[in-house]
Amino acid sequence: MFITEKLKTFSWVNVGNPDHDDFEKLQTEYKIDEDTISDILDPDEQPRLEIEDDYKVIIVRFPIVNRETGTMWHTEPLSIIYSPGRVITVCRKRCDILDKIKPADKESREEFILNIIYYIAESYLRFLKDLNKRVLDSKKVLQDQIRKQELMALLEVENSYTLYMAALKGNIAVLDKLEKVRGFVRGDENRELAEDARIELNQGIEVVTSYSKMLKSIKETFESVINMDSNTYINRLTMWNIILVAPTLVVGYYGMNMKLPFAENESAAMVIFVLIMCLLVGYATYAIARRHVV
């Protein structure tokens, strides 16, 4: 879907949820080559800056919520193609970040692009706060009862941190290259905007690093608790197995086809048999209870 907005110094063409016809239009009407379109279609395309003959291609990644599952662990590439007098933004899915850019942020192509990077950097910080809240909520649940669902939620957040870190570093690399392009970051306002975007991106990296360490500590703690519980259950099962071995031995002995004491007197034999088993089981239970295993 093409949405065109004519601004003071350039026109902005936003292509969201593109289909085959949209890509054909990009190729025929806007002269975007096939290789560039192929890169735009790739959901795993990493942040980069590519300079073509007639235009430049900027690819940055932004965090996105999966509207179907409600998960927020993945990122999507946003392609920015700019040429004299025009900026084209292409995204495989709807990019809500573009809706937040104000008219005052679109005075020039360069300012508009820098603002896109800045707003993307801000969105990472918001997403990271939400992810950290999920971690704390899962931690509270796990303190009461260790459940597989909450452990899987922590694993999902850990995946998010990994993808966010890669995307943030890639976006900083793109910003570094843009600052080296002649005439791109010109004027005090643009230089200040580029510096603000860099600060936000670096802050995002620091937050991811901090949250990752905290999540790792939480996981290690609960892994230790799970291991301790497992060892306790195994010890209990082993001790009860030892306790039950005693009567099994007595029963097995009396079941042999051989002459046994008090065999002629069935009542006395039964009493002695029960007493022996009770003594053995009682002794084994007492010895194990002293070790606080059962």
Short mmCIF file of C-alpha atoms in Angstrom, two decimals:
data_model
loop_
_atom_site.label_atom_id
_atom_site.label_comp_id
_atom_site.label_asym_id
_atom_site.label_seq_id
_atom_site.Cartn_x
_atom_site.Cartn_y
_atom_site.Cartn_z
CA MET A 1 0.00 0.00 0.00
CA PHE A 2 1.45 3.32 -1.13
CA ILE A 3 0.89 6.50 0.90
CA THR A 4 2.46 9.65 -0.53
CA GLU A 5 2.96 12.84 1.47
CA LYS A 6 4.30 15.99 -0.17
CA LEU A 7 6.42 18.06 2.19
CA LYS A 8 8.28 21.35 1.87
CA THR A 9 11.56 20.10 0.46
CA PHE A 10 10.80 16.49 -0.51
CA SER A 11 8.05 13.92 -0.88
CA TRP A 12 7.65 10.91 1.38
CA VAL A 13 6.38 7.62 -0.01
CA ASN A 14 5.46 5.09 2.67
CA VAL A 15 4.97 1.48 1.51
CA GLY A 16 3.50 -0.75 4.22
CA ASN A 17 2.60 -4.43 3.91
CA PRO A 18 3.73 -4.44 0.26
CA ASP A 19 2.47 -7.04 -2.19
CA HIS A 20 3.76 -8.11 -5.59
CA ASP A 21 2.15 -5.14 -7.37
CA ASP A 22 3.77 -2.70 -4.94
CA PHE A 23 7.22 -4.11 -5.64
CA GLU A 24 6.55 -3.95 -9.37
CA LYS A 25 5.66 -0.28 -8.96
CA LEU A 26 8.86 0.35 -7.01
CA GLN A 27 10.84 -1.24 -9.80
CA THR A 28 9.12 0.41 -12.77
CA GLU A 29 8.00 3.82 -11.50
CA TYR A 30 10.67 4.56 -8.87
CA LYS A 31 13.53 2.72 -10.63
CA ILE A 32 14.49 0.58 -7.62
CA ASP A 33 16.59 -2.32 -8.83
CA GLU A 34 15.69 -5.96 -8.29
CA ASP A 35 18.53 -6.68 -5.83
CA THR A 36 17.38 -3.89 -3.53
CA ILE A 37 13.81 -5.18 -3.64
CA SER A 38 15.09 -8.68 -2.84
CA ASP A 39 16.88 -7.29 0.23
CA ILE A 40 13.71 -5.51 1.32
CA LEU A 41 11.81 -8.80 1.17
CA ASP A 42 14.32 -10.53 3.46
CA PRO A 43 13.01 -10.51 7.07
CA ASP A 44 16.52 -11.27 8.37
CA GLU A 45 18.21 -8.37 6.59
CA GLN A 46 20.67 -6.69 8.95
CA PRO A 47 21.15 -2.92 9.39
CA ARG A 48 23.38 -1.42 6.73
CA LEU A 49 23.91 1.51 4.37
CA GLU A 50 24.24 0.91 0.64
CA ILE A 51 24.98 3.58 -1.93
CA GLU A 52 23.61 3.05 -5.44
CA ASP A 53 23.97 5.26 -8.51
CA ASP A 54 20.64 7.09 -8.18
CA TYR A 55 19.74 6.53 -4.54
CA LYS A 56 20.94 5.34 -1.15
CA VAL A 57 19.44 2.48 0.86
CA ILE A 58 19.36 2.52 4.66
CA ILE A 59 18.15 -0.56 6.51
CA VAL A 60 17.51 -0.36 10.24
CA ARG A 61 15.71 -2.77 12.54
CA PHE A 62 12.96 -1.85 14.99
CA PRO A 63 11.17 -3.83 17.73
CA ILE A 64 7.66 -5.00 16.96
CA VAL A 65 4.84 -6.79 18.75
CA ASN A 66 3.42 -9.87 17.08
CA ARG A 67 -0.25 -8.88 16.91
CA GLU A 68 -1.37 -12.50 16.60
CA THR A 69 0.44 -13.95 19.63
CA GLY A 70 1.16 -10.80 21.65
CA THR A 71 4.86 -11.67 21.83
CA MET A 72 7.44 -8.90 21.52
CA TRP A 73 10.67 -10.78 21.09
CA HIS A 74 11.45 -10.12 17.42
CA THR A 75 12.54 -7.18 15.28
CA GLU A 76 11.72 -6.19 11.72
CA PRO A 77 13.79 -4.40 9.07
CA LEU A 78 12.72 -0.96 7.87
CA SER A 79 14.15 0.07 4.51
CA ILE A 80 14.68 3.78 3.81
CA ILE A 81 15.44 4.61 0.18
CA TYR A 82 16.26 8.24 -0.42
CA SER A 83 17.19 10.19 -3.51
CA PRO A 84 17.10 13.91 -4.40
CA GLY A 85 13.63 15.16 -3.50
CA ARG A 86 12.23 11.83 -2.28
CA VAL A 87 12.28 9.43 0.69
CA ILE A 88 10.72 5.97 0.38
CA THR A 89 10.14 3.86 3.47
CA VAL A 90 9.31 0.18 2.97
CA CYS A 91 8.39 -2.29 5.69
CA ARG A 92 7.03 -5.81 5.41
CA LYS A 93 4.68 -5.08 8.33
CA ARG A 94 3.06 -1.98 9.70
CA CYS A 95 5.60 0.30 11.36
CA ASP A 96 3.77 2.30 14.03
CA ILE A 97 6.91 4.30 14.75
CA LEU A 98 6.49 6.26 11.51
CA ASP A 99 3.09 7.52 12.69
CA LYS A 100 4.73 9.19 15.70
CA ILE A 101 6.98 11.44 13.65
CA LYS A 102 5.65 15.00 13.78
CA PRO A 103 5.42 17.37 10.80
CA ALA A 104 8.11 19.55 12.41
CA ASP A 105 10.47 16.56 12.22
CA LYS A 106 10.24 16.47 8.41
CA GLU A 107 11.86 19.77 7.45
CA SER A 108 14.45 18.00 5.31
CA ARG A 109 15.27 14.48 4.11
CA GLU A 110 18.22 14.19 6.45
CA GLU A 111 16.29 15.43 9.48
CA PHE A 112 13.42 13.05 8.69
CA ILE A 113 15.74 10.03 8.45
CA LEU A 114 17.59 10.95 11.63
CA ASN A 115 14.27 11.30 13.42
CA ILE A 116 13.24 7.83 12.25
CA ILE A 117 16.43 6.41 13.79
CA TYR A 118 15.85 8.43 16.96
CA TYR A 119 12.26 7.25 17.39
CA ILE A 120 13.35 3.65 16.77
CA ALA A 121 15.98 4.01 19.49
CA GLU A 122 13.32 5.34 21.87
CA SER A 123 11.01 2.42 21.05
CA TYR A 124 13.70 -0.07 22.12
CA LEU A 125 13.81 1.51 25.58
CA ARG A 126 10.01 1.23 25.93
CA PHE A 127 10.04 -2.37 24.82
CA LEU A 128 12.87 -3.17 27.21
CA LYS A 129 10.89 -1.77 30.15
CA ASP A 130 7.94 -3.99 29.21
CA LEU A 131 10.21 -7.01 28.90
CA ASN A 132 11.75 -6.32 32.29
CA LYS A 133 8.26 -6.13 33.80
CA ARG A 134 7.56 -9.58 32.35
CA VAL A 135 10.73 -10.90 33.93
CA LEU A 136 9.75 -9.53 37.35
CA ASP A 137 6.21 -10.95 37.03
CA SER A 138 7.59 -14.39 36.12
CA LYS A 139 10.02 -14.18 39.02
CA LYS A 140 7.18 -13.60 41.49
CA VAL A 141 5.27 -16.60 40.13
CA LEU A 142 8.36 -18.82 40.23
CA GLN A 143 9.03 -17.91 43.84
CA ASP A 144 5.69 -19.50 44.75
CA GLN A 145 5.74 -22.40 42.31
CA ILE A 146 8.20 -23.36 39.58
CA ARG A 147 6.21 -23.78 36.39
CA LYS A 148 7.30 -24.63 32.88
CA GLN A 149 5.24 -21.80 31.41
CA GLU A 150 7.11 -19.13 33.35
CA LEU A 151 10.50 -20.66 32.54
CA MET A 152 9.61 -20.60 28.84
CA ALA A 153 8.60 -16.95 29.21
CA LEU A 154 12.06 -16.17 30.60
CA LEU A 155 13.62 -18.00 27.67
CA GLU A 156 11.56 -15.87 25.27
CA VAL A 157 12.75 -12.69 26.97
CA GLU A 158 16.34 -13.91 26.73
CA ASN A 159 15.87 -14.35 22.97
CA SER A 160 14.51 -10.82 22.83
CA TYR A 161 17.59 -9.41 24.53
CA THR A 162 19.86 -11.21 22.07
CA LEU A 163 17.98 -9.89 19.03
CA TYR A 164 17.69 -6.38 20.48
CA MET A 165 21.41 -6.21 21.18
CA ALA A 166 22.28 -7.21 17.61
CA ALA A 167 19.79 -4.70 16.16
CA LEU A 168 20.94 -1.83 18.39
CA LYS A 169 24.60 -2.37 17.48
CA GLY A 170 23.67 -2.57 13.81
CA ASN A 171 21.67 0.67 13.98
CA ILE A 172 24.61 2.46 15.61
CA ALA A 173 26.87 1.24 12.81
CA VAL A 174 24.40 2.67 10.27
CA LEU A 175 24.36 6.01 12.12
CA ASP A 176 28.18 6.07 12.07
CA LYS A 177 28.20 5.60 8.30
CA LEU A 178 25.52 8.25 7.77
CA GLU A 179 27.60 10.79 9.67
CA LYS A 180 30.47 10.11 7.26
CA VAL A 181 28.29 10.76 4.18
CA ARG A 182 29.11 14.23 2.91
CA GLY A 183 26.37 16.73 3.61
CA PHE A 184 24.07 14.35 5.42
CA VAL A 185 24.54 15.58 8.99
CA ARG A 186 24.73 19.31 8.41
CA GLY A 187 23.69 22.11 10.69
CA ASP A 188 23.64 22.22 14.46
CA GLU A 189 20.13 20.77 14.71
CA ASN A 190 20.95 17.68 12.68
CA ARG A 191 24.22 17.14 14.53
CA GLU A 192 22.37 17.41 17.83
CA LEU A 193 19.68 15.03 16.58
CA ALA A 194 22.28 12.49 15.45
CA GLU A 195 23.97 12.74 18.86
CA ASP A 196 20.62 12.26 20.64
CA ALA A 197 19.93 9.17 18.53
CA ARG A 198 23.37 7.80 19.36
CA ILE A 199 22.80 8.40 23.09
CA GLU A 200 19.46 6.59 22.97
CA LEU A 201 20.96 3.63 21.08
CA ASN A 202 23.91 3.38 23.48
CA GLN A 203 21.53 3.60 26.42
CA GLY A 204 19.53 0.77 24.88
CA ILE A 205 22.67 -1.37 24.70
CA GLU A 206 23.49 -0.61 28.35
CA VAL A 207 19.94 -1.49 29.41
CA VAL A 208 20.02 -4.77 27.46
CA THR A 209 23.37 -5.65 29.05
CA SER A 210 22.07 -4.86 32.55
CA TYR A 211 18.78 -6.71 32.10
CA SER A 212 20.56 -9.70 30.54
CA LYS A 213 22.82 -10.02 33.59
CA MET A 214 19.82 -9.81 35.91
CA LEU A 215 17.92 -12.42 33.88
CA LYS A 216 20.95 -14.71 33.87
CA SER A 217 21.19 -14.41 37.67
CA ILE A 218 17.47 -15.23 38.05
CA LYS A 219 17.77 -18.26 35.77
CA GLU A 220 20.82 -19.59 37.57
CA THR A 221 19.07 -19.18 40.92
CA PHE A 222 15.99 -21.13 39.86
CA GLU A 223 18.11 -23.75 38.10
CA SER A 224 19.91 -24.30 41.41
CA VAL A 225 16.56 -24.58 43.21
CA ILE A 226 15.32 -27.12 40.64
CA ASN A 227 18.51 -29.16 40.98
CA MET A 228 18.26 -29.11 44.78
CA ASP A 229 14.64 -30.25 44.66
CA SER A 230 15.50 -33.01 42.20
CA ASN A 231 18.33 -34.23 44.41
CA THR A 232 16.03 -34.23 47.44
CA TYR A 233 13.39 -36.31 45.64
CA ILE A 234 16.00 -38.75 44.37
CA ASN A 235 17.46 -39.14 47.87
CA ARG A 236 14.01 -39.77 49.32
CA LEU A 237 13.21 -42.39 46.69
CA THR A 238 16.57 -44.07 47.31
CA MET A 239 16.06 -44.15 51.08
CA TRP A 240 12.54 -45.55 50.80
CA ASN A 241 13.88 -48.18 48.45
CA ILE A 242 16.47 -49.15 51.10
CA ILE A 243 13.74 -49.30 53.76
CA LEU A 244 11.61 -51.59 51.63
CA VAL A 245 14.56 -53.88 50.90
CA ALA A 246 14.58 -55.14 54.53
CA PRO A 247 11.14 -56.82 54.51
CA THR A 248 11.79 -58.05 51.00
CA LEU A 249 14.88 -59.92 52.19
CA VAL A 250 13.01 -61.51 55.10
CA VAL A 251 10.09 -62.55 52.91
CA GLY A 252 12.49 -63.95 50.33
CA TYR A 253 14.35 -65.93 52.96
CA TYR A 254 11.20 -67.44 54.42
CA GLY A 255 10.00 -68.27 50.94
CA MET A 256 12.94 -70.59 50.25
CA ASN A 257 12.39 -74.32 50.14
CA MET A 258 14.56 -75.09 53.12
CA LYS A 259 14.22 -75.93 56.81
CA LEU A 260 13.57 -72.82 58.89
CA PRO A 261 13.32 -72.25 62.65
CA PHE A 262 9.81 -72.46 64.14
CA ALA A 263 8.50 -73.84 60.84
CA GLU A 264 6.37 -76.40 62.72
CA ASN A 265 4.71 -73.66 64.80
CA GLU A 266 3.03 -71.34 62.29
CA SER A 267 1.84 -68.82 64.90
CA ALA A 268 5.27 -68.37 66.41
CA ALA A 269 6.88 -68.15 62.96
CA MET A 270 4.44 -65.40 61.90
CA VAL A 271 5.06 -63.38 65.06
CA ILE A 272 8.83 -63.66 64.69
CA PHE A 273 8.58 -62.79 60.99
CA VAL A 274 6.55 -59.64 61.69
CA LEU A 275 8.84 -58.60 64.54
CA ILE A 276 11.96 -58.98 62.43
CA MET A 277 10.45 -56.88 59.65
CA CYS A 278 9.26 -54.20 62.09
CA LEU A 279 12.69 -54.00 63.72
CA LEU A 280 14.50 -53.74 60.40
CA VAL A 281 12.10 -51.15 58.96
CA GLY A 282 12.11 -49.20 62.23
CA TYR A 283 15.89 -49.14 62.40
CA ALA A 284 16.25 -48.10 58.76
CA THR A 285 13.64 -45.35 59.16
CA TYR A 286 15.30 -44.05 62.35
CA ALA A 287 18.75 -44.02 60.76
CA ILE A 288 17.51 -42.19 57.68
CA ALA A 289 15.37 -39.70 59.67
CA ARG A 290 18.47 -38.68 61.61
CA ARG A 291 19.98 -37.56 58.31
CA HIS A 292 16.89 -35.48 57.50
CA VAL A 293 16.38 -37.21 54.16
CA VAL A 294 12.77 -38.38 54.53
#
